mmCIF file of C-alpha atoms in Angstrom:
data_model
loop_
_atom_site.group_PDB
_atom_site.id
_atom_site.type_symbol
_atom_site.label_atom_id
_atom_site.label_comp_id
_atom_site.label_asym_id
_atom_site.label_seq_id
_atom_site.Cartn_x
_atom_site.Cartn_y
_atom_site.Cartn_z
ATOM 1 C CA MET A 603 10.305 3.088 26.144
ATOM 2 C CA GLY A 604 10.975 4.513 22.769
ATOM 3 C CA LYS A 605 10.327 7.822 20.955
ATOM 4 C CA ILE A 606 8.778 7.027 17.682
ATOM 5 C CA LEU A 607 7.913 9.184 14.596
ATOM 6 C CA ILE A 608 4.884 7.885 12.720
ATOM 7 C CA LEU A 609 4.133 9.311 9.185
ATOM 8 C CA ASP A 610 0.992 9.741 7.367
ATOM 9 C CA GLY A 611 -1.040 10.967 10.313
ATOM 10 C CA GLN A 612 -4.044 11.723 8.012
ATOM 11 C CA GLN A 613 -4.936 8.221 7.580
ATOM 12 C CA ARG A 614 -7.424 6.259 9.842
ATOM 13 C CA ASN A 615 -5.417 3.227 10.122
ATOM 14 C CA VAL A 616 -2.509 5.196 11.453
ATOM 15 C CA LEU A 617 -4.606 6.450 14.410
ATOM 16 C CA SER A 618 -4.697 2.805 15.690
ATOM 17 C CA CYS A 619 -0.972 2.484 15.641
ATOM 18 C CA VAL A 620 -0.673 5.829 17.380
ATOM 19 C CA ARG A 621 -2.857 4.804 20.019
ATOM 20 C CA SER A 622 -1.407 1.406 20.435
ATOM 21 C CA LEU A 623 2.262 2.454 20.674
ATOM 22 C CA ALA A 624 1.333 5.349 23.118
ATOM 23 C CA LYS A 625 -0.550 2.888 25.319
ATOM 24 C CA LYS A 626 2.573 0.913 25.571
ATOM 25 C CA GLY A 627 4.341 3.720 26.961
ATOM 26 C CA HIS A 628 6.254 5.056 23.885
ATOM 27 C CA VAL A 629 6.369 8.789 23.050
ATOM 28 C CA VAL A 630 4.736 9.100 19.581
ATOM 29 C CA ASP A 631 5.242 12.063 17.327
ATOM 30 C CA VAL A 632 3.145 12.206 14.245
ATOM 31 C CA GLY A 633 3.822 13.690 10.902
ATOM 32 C CA ALA A 634 1.328 14.446 8.110
ATOM 33 C CA HIS A 635 0.989 16.557 4.841
ATOM 34 C CA THR A 636 -2.382 18.186 5.873
ATOM 35 C CA LYS A 637 -3.012 20.581 8.795
ATOM 36 C CA ASN A 638 -6.242 18.754 9.571
ATOM 37 C CA ALA A 639 -4.788 15.292 9.830
ATOM 38 C CA LEU A 640 -6.850 12.863 12.011
ATOM 39 C CA CYS A 641 -4.079 11.883 14.293
ATOM 40 C CA PHE A 642 -3.186 15.581 15.066
ATOM 41 C CA SER A 643 -6.415 15.609 17.218
ATOM 42 C CA SER A 644 -5.390 12.467 19.130
ATOM 43 C CA ARG A 645 -4.426 12.836 22.779
ATOM 44 C CA PHE A 646 -1.831 10.150 22.240
ATOM 45 C CA THR A 647 0.149 12.235 19.745
ATOM 46 C CA ALA A 648 3.069 13.989 21.509
ATOM 47 C CA GLU A 649 4.258 16.324 18.749
ATOM 48 C CA LYS A 650 2.674 17.252 15.419
ATOM 49 C CA TRP A 651 4.797 17.617 12.368
ATOM 50 C CA LEU A 652 3.593 19.137 9.054
ATOM 51 C CA TYR A 653 5.691 18.228 5.975
ATOM 52 C CA PRO A 654 5.420 18.444 2.148
ATOM 53 C CA ASP A 655 3.166 15.981 0.354
ATOM 54 C CA PRO A 656 5.272 13.023 -0.604
ATOM 55 C CA ALA A 657 3.159 12.157 -3.541
ATOM 56 C CA GLU A 658 3.342 15.843 -4.924
ATOM 57 C CA HIS A 659 6.783 16.720 -3.705
ATOM 58 C CA PRO A 660 8.915 13.760 -2.971
ATOM 59 C CA GLU A 661 12.209 15.600 -2.990
ATOM 60 C CA ALA A 662 11.039 18.147 -0.503
ATOM 61 C CA PHE A 663 9.323 15.388 1.634
ATOM 62 C CA LEU A 664 12.768 13.475 1.714
ATOM 63 C CA GLU A 665 14.689 16.629 2.542
ATOM 64 C CA ALA A 666 12.264 17.463 5.364
ATOM 65 C CA LEU A 667 12.339 13.928 6.885
ATOM 66 C CA GLN A 668 16.170 13.869 6.608
ATOM 67 C CA ASN A 669 16.423 17.158 8.624
ATOM 68 C CA LYS A 670 13.783 15.906 11.082
ATOM 69 C CA VAL A 671 15.545 12.699 12.003
ATOM 70 C CA ARG A 672 19.018 14.404 12.082
ATOM 71 C CA GLU A 673 17.656 16.991 14.597
ATOM 72 C CA THR A 674 15.617 14.753 16.568
ATOM 73 C CA ARG A 675 16.581 11.416 18.038
ATOM 74 C CA TYR A 676 13.933 8.770 17.225
ATOM 75 C CA ASP A 677 14.220 5.044 18.059
ATOM 76 C CA LEU A 678 11.903 4.218 15.076
ATOM 77 C CA VAL A 679 10.281 5.832 11.963
ATOM 78 C CA LEU A 680 7.194 4.138 10.446
ATOM 79 C CA PRO A 681 5.811 5.163 7.112
ATOM 80 C CA PHE A 682 2.338 3.867 6.127
ATOM 81 C CA ILE A 683 1.084 4.971 2.689
ATOM 82 C CA ASP A 684 2.602 4.144 -0.720
ATOM 83 C CA SER A 685 4.192 7.483 -1.567
ATOM 84 C CA SER A 686 5.973 8.026 1.785
ATOM 85 C CA THR A 687 7.083 4.272 2.139
ATOM 86 C CA LYS A 688 8.561 4.152 -1.331
ATOM 87 C CA ILE A 689 10.701 7.331 -0.505
ATOM 88 C CA VAL A 690 11.736 5.831 2.814
ATOM 89 C CA VAL A 691 12.536 2.447 1.243
ATOM 90 C CA ASP A 692 14.605 3.911 -1.576
ATOM 91 C CA ALA A 693 16.475 6.300 0.757
ATOM 92 C CA GLN A 694 16.891 3.886 3.640
ATOM 93 C CA ASP A 695 20.577 3.761 3.395
ATOM 94 C CA MET A 696 20.878 7.416 4.091
ATOM 95 C CA LEU A 697 18.090 7.719 6.577
ATOM 96 C CA GLN A 698 19.480 4.729 8.711
ATOM 97 C CA GLN A 699 22.464 6.910 9.518
ATOM 98 C CA TYR A 700 20.135 8.845 11.799
ATOM 99 C CA VAL A 701 17.368 6.534 12.824
ATOM 100 C CA PRO A 702 16.483 2.730 12.810
ATOM 101 C CA LEU A 703 13.936 1.651 10.064
ATOM 102 C CA HIS A 704 11.948 -1.532 9.669
ATOM 103 C CA VAL A 705 11.460 -1.541 5.935
ATOM 104 C CA PRO A 706 12.314 -4.205 3.230
ATOM 105 C CA ARG A 707 15.057 -3.733 0.861
ATOM 106 C CA PRO A 708 14.133 -1.881 -2.331
ATOM 107 C CA GLU A 709 14.272 -4.910 -4.569
ATOM 108 C CA SER A 710 11.815 -6.683 -2.439
ATOM 109 C CA PHE A 711 9.554 -3.589 -1.947
ATOM 110 C CA HIS A 712 9.225 -2.851 -5.805
ATOM 111 C CA LEU A 713 8.468 -6.620 -6.438
ATOM 112 C CA ALA A 714 5.514 -6.370 -4.183
ATOM 113 C CA PHE A 715 4.650 -2.802 -5.120
ATOM 114 C CA ASP A 716 4.340 -3.430 -8.746
ATOM 115 C CA LYS A 717 1.346 -5.804 -9.201
ATOM 116 C CA ALA A 718 2.610 -6.952 -12.677
ATOM 117 C CA LYS A 719 5.787 -8.123 -11.174
ATOM 118 C CA THR A 720 3.984 -9.782 -8.189
ATOM 119 C CA PHE A 721 1.645 -11.806 -10.345
ATOM 120 C CA GLN A 722 4.304 -12.654 -12.800
ATOM 121 C CA LEU A 723 6.148 -14.150 -9.854
ATOM 122 C CA ALA A 724 3.073 -15.905 -8.618
ATOM 123 C CA ARG A 725 2.757 -17.715 -11.887
ATOM 124 C CA LYS A 726 6.409 -18.547 -12.034
ATOM 125 C CA LEU A 727 6.003 -20.164 -8.571
ATOM 126 C CA ASN A 728 2.723 -21.979 -9.558
ATOM 127 C CA LEU A 729 0.840 -20.032 -6.963
ATOM 128 C CA PRO A 730 -3.126 -19.731 -7.388
ATOM 129 C CA ALA A 731 -3.855 -16.229 -8.775
ATOM 130 C CA PRO A 732 -6.577 -14.715 -10.993
ATOM 131 C CA GLU A 733 -5.867 -14.951 -14.774
ATOM 132 C CA THR A 734 -3.709 -11.918 -15.578
ATOM 133 C CA ARG A 735 -2.598 -10.121 -18.711
ATOM 134 C CA TYR A 736 -0.250 -7.350 -19.241
ATOM 135 C CA PRO A 737 -1.332 -4.785 -22.119
ATOM 136 C CA LYS A 738 0.900 -2.102 -23.481
ATOM 137 C CA ASN A 739 -1.935 -0.300 -25.262
ATOM 138 C CA LEU A 740 -5.680 -0.253 -25.973
ATOM 139 C CA ASP A 741 -5.253 -2.729 -28.853
ATOM 140 C CA ASP A 742 -3.420 -5.047 -26.590
ATOM 141 C CA ALA A 743 -6.102 -4.735 -23.913
ATOM 142 C CA VAL A 744 -9.154 -5.493 -26.266
ATOM 143 C CA LYS A 745 -7.177 -8.593 -27.555
ATOM 144 C CA LEU A 746 -6.163 -9.711 -24.018
ATOM 145 C CA ALA A 747 -9.519 -8.996 -22.422
ATOM 146 C CA GLY A 748 -11.109 -11.302 -24.992
ATOM 147 C CA GLU A 749 -8.781 -14.107 -23.869
ATOM 148 C CA ILE A 750 -9.807 -13.704 -20.187
ATOM 149 C CA GLY A 751 -13.405 -13.341 -20.756
ATOM 150 C CA TYR A 752 -15.673 -10.570 -19.423
ATOM 151 C CA PRO A 753 -16.169 -9.063 -16.873
ATOM 152 C CA VAL A 754 -12.456 -7.964 -16.688
ATOM 153 C CA VAL A 755 -10.873 -5.914 -13.975
ATOM 154 C CA ILE A 756 -8.600 -2.963 -15.031
ATOM 155 C CA LYS A 757 -5.998 -2.590 -12.156
ATOM 156 C CA PRO A 758 -3.152 -0.217 -11.967
ATOM 157 C CA ARG A 759 0.235 -1.639 -11.451
ATOM 158 C CA LYS A 760 1.159 0.784 -8.707
ATOM 159 C CA SER A 761 -1.621 2.072 -6.508
ATOM 160 C CA SER A 762 -3.590 0.950 -3.405
ATOM 161 C CA GLY A 763 -7.336 0.878 -2.549
ATOM 162 C CA SER A 764 -9.654 1.332 -5.247
ATOM 163 C CA ARG A 765 -7.665 4.132 -6.992
ATOM 164 C CA GLY A 766 -7.803 3.378 -10.715
ATOM 165 C CA LEU A 767 -9.555 0.051 -10.351
ATOM 166 C CA LYS A 768 -12.344 -0.503 -12.852
ATOM 167 C CA ILE A 769 -14.483 -3.526 -13.557
ATOM 168 C CA VAL A 770 -15.676 -3.551 -17.137
ATOM 169 C CA LYS A 771 -18.475 -5.796 -18.411
ATOM 170 C CA ASN A 772 -17.781 -5.685 -22.230
ATOM 171 C CA GLU A 773 -15.493 -4.326 -24.781
ATOM 172 C CA GLN A 774 -17.324 -0.984 -25.072
ATOM 173 C CA GLU A 775 -16.797 -0.384 -21.409
ATOM 174 C CA LEU A 776 -13.227 -1.465 -21.796
ATOM 175 C CA VAL A 777 -12.500 0.952 -24.756
ATOM 176 C CA SER A 778 -13.948 3.777 -22.812
ATOM 177 C CA ALA A 779 -12.139 3.132 -19.462
ATOM 178 C CA PHE A 780 -8.715 1.747 -20.384
ATOM 179 C CA PRO A 781 -7.358 4.996 -21.966
ATOM 180 C CA ARG A 782 -8.360 6.989 -18.888
ATOM 181 C CA ILE A 783 -6.743 4.614 -16.502
ATOM 182 C CA HIS A 784 -3.637 4.134 -18.745
ATOM 183 C CA ALA A 785 -3.091 7.889 -18.862
ATOM 184 C CA LYS A 786 -2.931 8.128 -15.014
ATOM 185 C CA TYR A 787 -1.630 4.776 -14.270
ATOM 186 C CA PRO A 788 0.648 3.510 -17.090
ATOM 187 C CA GLU A 789 0.208 0.023 -18.469
ATOM 188 C CA PRO A 790 -2.572 -1.236 -15.996
ATOM 189 C CA ILE A 791 -2.969 -4.997 -15.856
ATOM 190 C CA LEU A 792 -6.130 -6.976 -16.738
ATOM 191 C CA GLN A 793 -7.378 -9.603 -14.530
ATOM 192 C CA GLU A 794 -10.489 -11.978 -14.465
ATOM 193 C CA TYR A 795 -13.209 -10.780 -12.176
ATOM 194 C CA ILE A 796 -13.852 -13.047 -9.066
ATOM 195 C CA PRO A 797 -16.933 -12.079 -7.260
ATOM 196 C CA LEU A 798 -16.851 -11.347 -3.639
ATOM 197 C CA GLN A 799 -17.926 -14.530 -1.515
ATOM 198 C CA ASP A 800 -16.079 -15.618 1.430
ATOM 199 C CA ALA A 801 -13.024 -13.273 1.062
ATOM 200 C CA VAL A 802 -10.271 -13.723 3.707
ATOM 201 C CA GLY A 803 -7.318 -11.327 4.207
ATOM 202 C CA PHE A 804 -3.969 -12.767 5.518
ATOM 203 C CA VAL A 805 -1.328 -10.430 6.857
ATOM 204 C CA ALA A 806 2.028 -11.758 8.164
ATOM 205 C CA LEU A 807 5.231 -10.355 9.449
ATOM 206 C CA TYR A 808 8.598 -11.975 8.810
ATOM 207 C CA ASP A 809 11.970 -11.168 9.910
ATOM 208 C CA ASN A 810 15.009 -10.909 7.520
ATOM 209 C CA ASP A 811 15.782 -14.493 7.865
ATOM 210 C CA GLY A 812 12.318 -15.480 6.712
ATOM 211 C CA LYS A 813 11.005 -16.534 10.110
ATOM 212 C CA LEU A 814 7.347 -15.735 10.835
ATOM 213 C CA LYS A 815 6.985 -13.409 13.770
ATOM 214 C CA ALA A 816 3.134 -12.611 13.704
ATOM 215 C CA TYR A 817 0.121 -12.886 11.601
ATOM 216 C CA SER A 818 -3.509 -11.941 11.427
ATOM 217 C CA GLN A 819 -6.454 -13.131 9.496
ATOM 218 C CA HIS A 820 -9.695 -11.372 8.842
ATOM 219 C CA LYS A 821 -12.930 -12.035 6.857
ATOM 220 C CA ARG A 822 -14.064 -9.272 4.653
ATOM 221 C CA LEU A 823 -17.716 -8.111 5.355
ATOM 222 C CA HIS A 824 -17.903 -5.034 3.089
ATOM 223 C CA GLU A 825 -15.738 -3.590 0.339
ATOM 224 C CA PHE A 826 -15.697 -0.189 -1.487
ATOM 225 C CA PRO A 827 -16.916 -0.072 -3.996
ATOM 226 C CA LEU A 828 -19.352 -2.857 -3.445
ATOM 227 C CA SER A 829 -18.415 -4.453 -6.756
ATOM 228 C CA GLY A 830 -14.999 -5.077 -5.419
ATOM 229 C CA GLY A 831 -12.112 -3.090 -3.795
ATOM 230 C CA PRO A 832 -10.465 -2.450 -0.407
ATOM 231 C CA SER A 833 -12.378 -3.884 2.686
ATOM 232 C CA THR A 834 -14.169 -1.239 4.838
ATOM 233 C CA LEU A 835 -15.545 -3.672 7.472
ATOM 234 C CA ARG A 836 -13.803 -6.793 8.759
ATOM 235 C CA ILE A 837 -13.770 -9.247 11.535
ATOM 236 C CA THR A 838 -10.788 -11.150 12.933
ATOM 237 C CA ILE A 839 -11.012 -14.872 12.276
ATOM 238 C CA ASP A 840 -8.839 -17.954 12.598
ATOM 239 C CA ASP A 841 -9.038 -19.990 9.396
ATOM 240 C CA LYS A 842 -7.012 -23.076 9.589
ATOM 241 C CA ARG A 843 -6.482 -22.995 5.864
#
């Protein structure tokens, strides 16, 4: 069995990973940037490691991670959240001198991480996607929202969950919300609003040769916020579509 370092132990979804790998017989060390991280209380965590917040102090985090994997032999390091994953992806050539990583190449990661680039690619490939516009400023946003038609979703290019996401019902709400979001998440995109009905999530794992290794599907039962956002309750399904 292996010795694995899992990052972002303050996240609830990370706890499932820690439990699963430990039950398979692996030794699982967990890192986090908060002392009261959820996974630090798990009996499946072998060693706890506190490191600088990757979102607030990316250089200090990378230095700490480099020292950790250089001093301790791990068979795998797994990041989970945006900030730590981006750092690991961008520094993978250096880190892989000390530890194996299962992360995409930077060009692939940043294509998926930037929602504007993702939807531009979808359009180029004629894949069905919500109507999307890419404003540079508030004047652009007012004009382009009118083209889409209200309600409109303001969505950060680079974030996850519901952070920075706002559904606006008219121009007045857009004028109020867009500058605030733009100040924190530069050049957010605008999309048509599609009400939650039978929303299905599809998650797949492919190898570097493009071969499907595993997949899972789930139906969304609840989202946060209720008007639309990340799912908070789901059930696994098998949808032949």
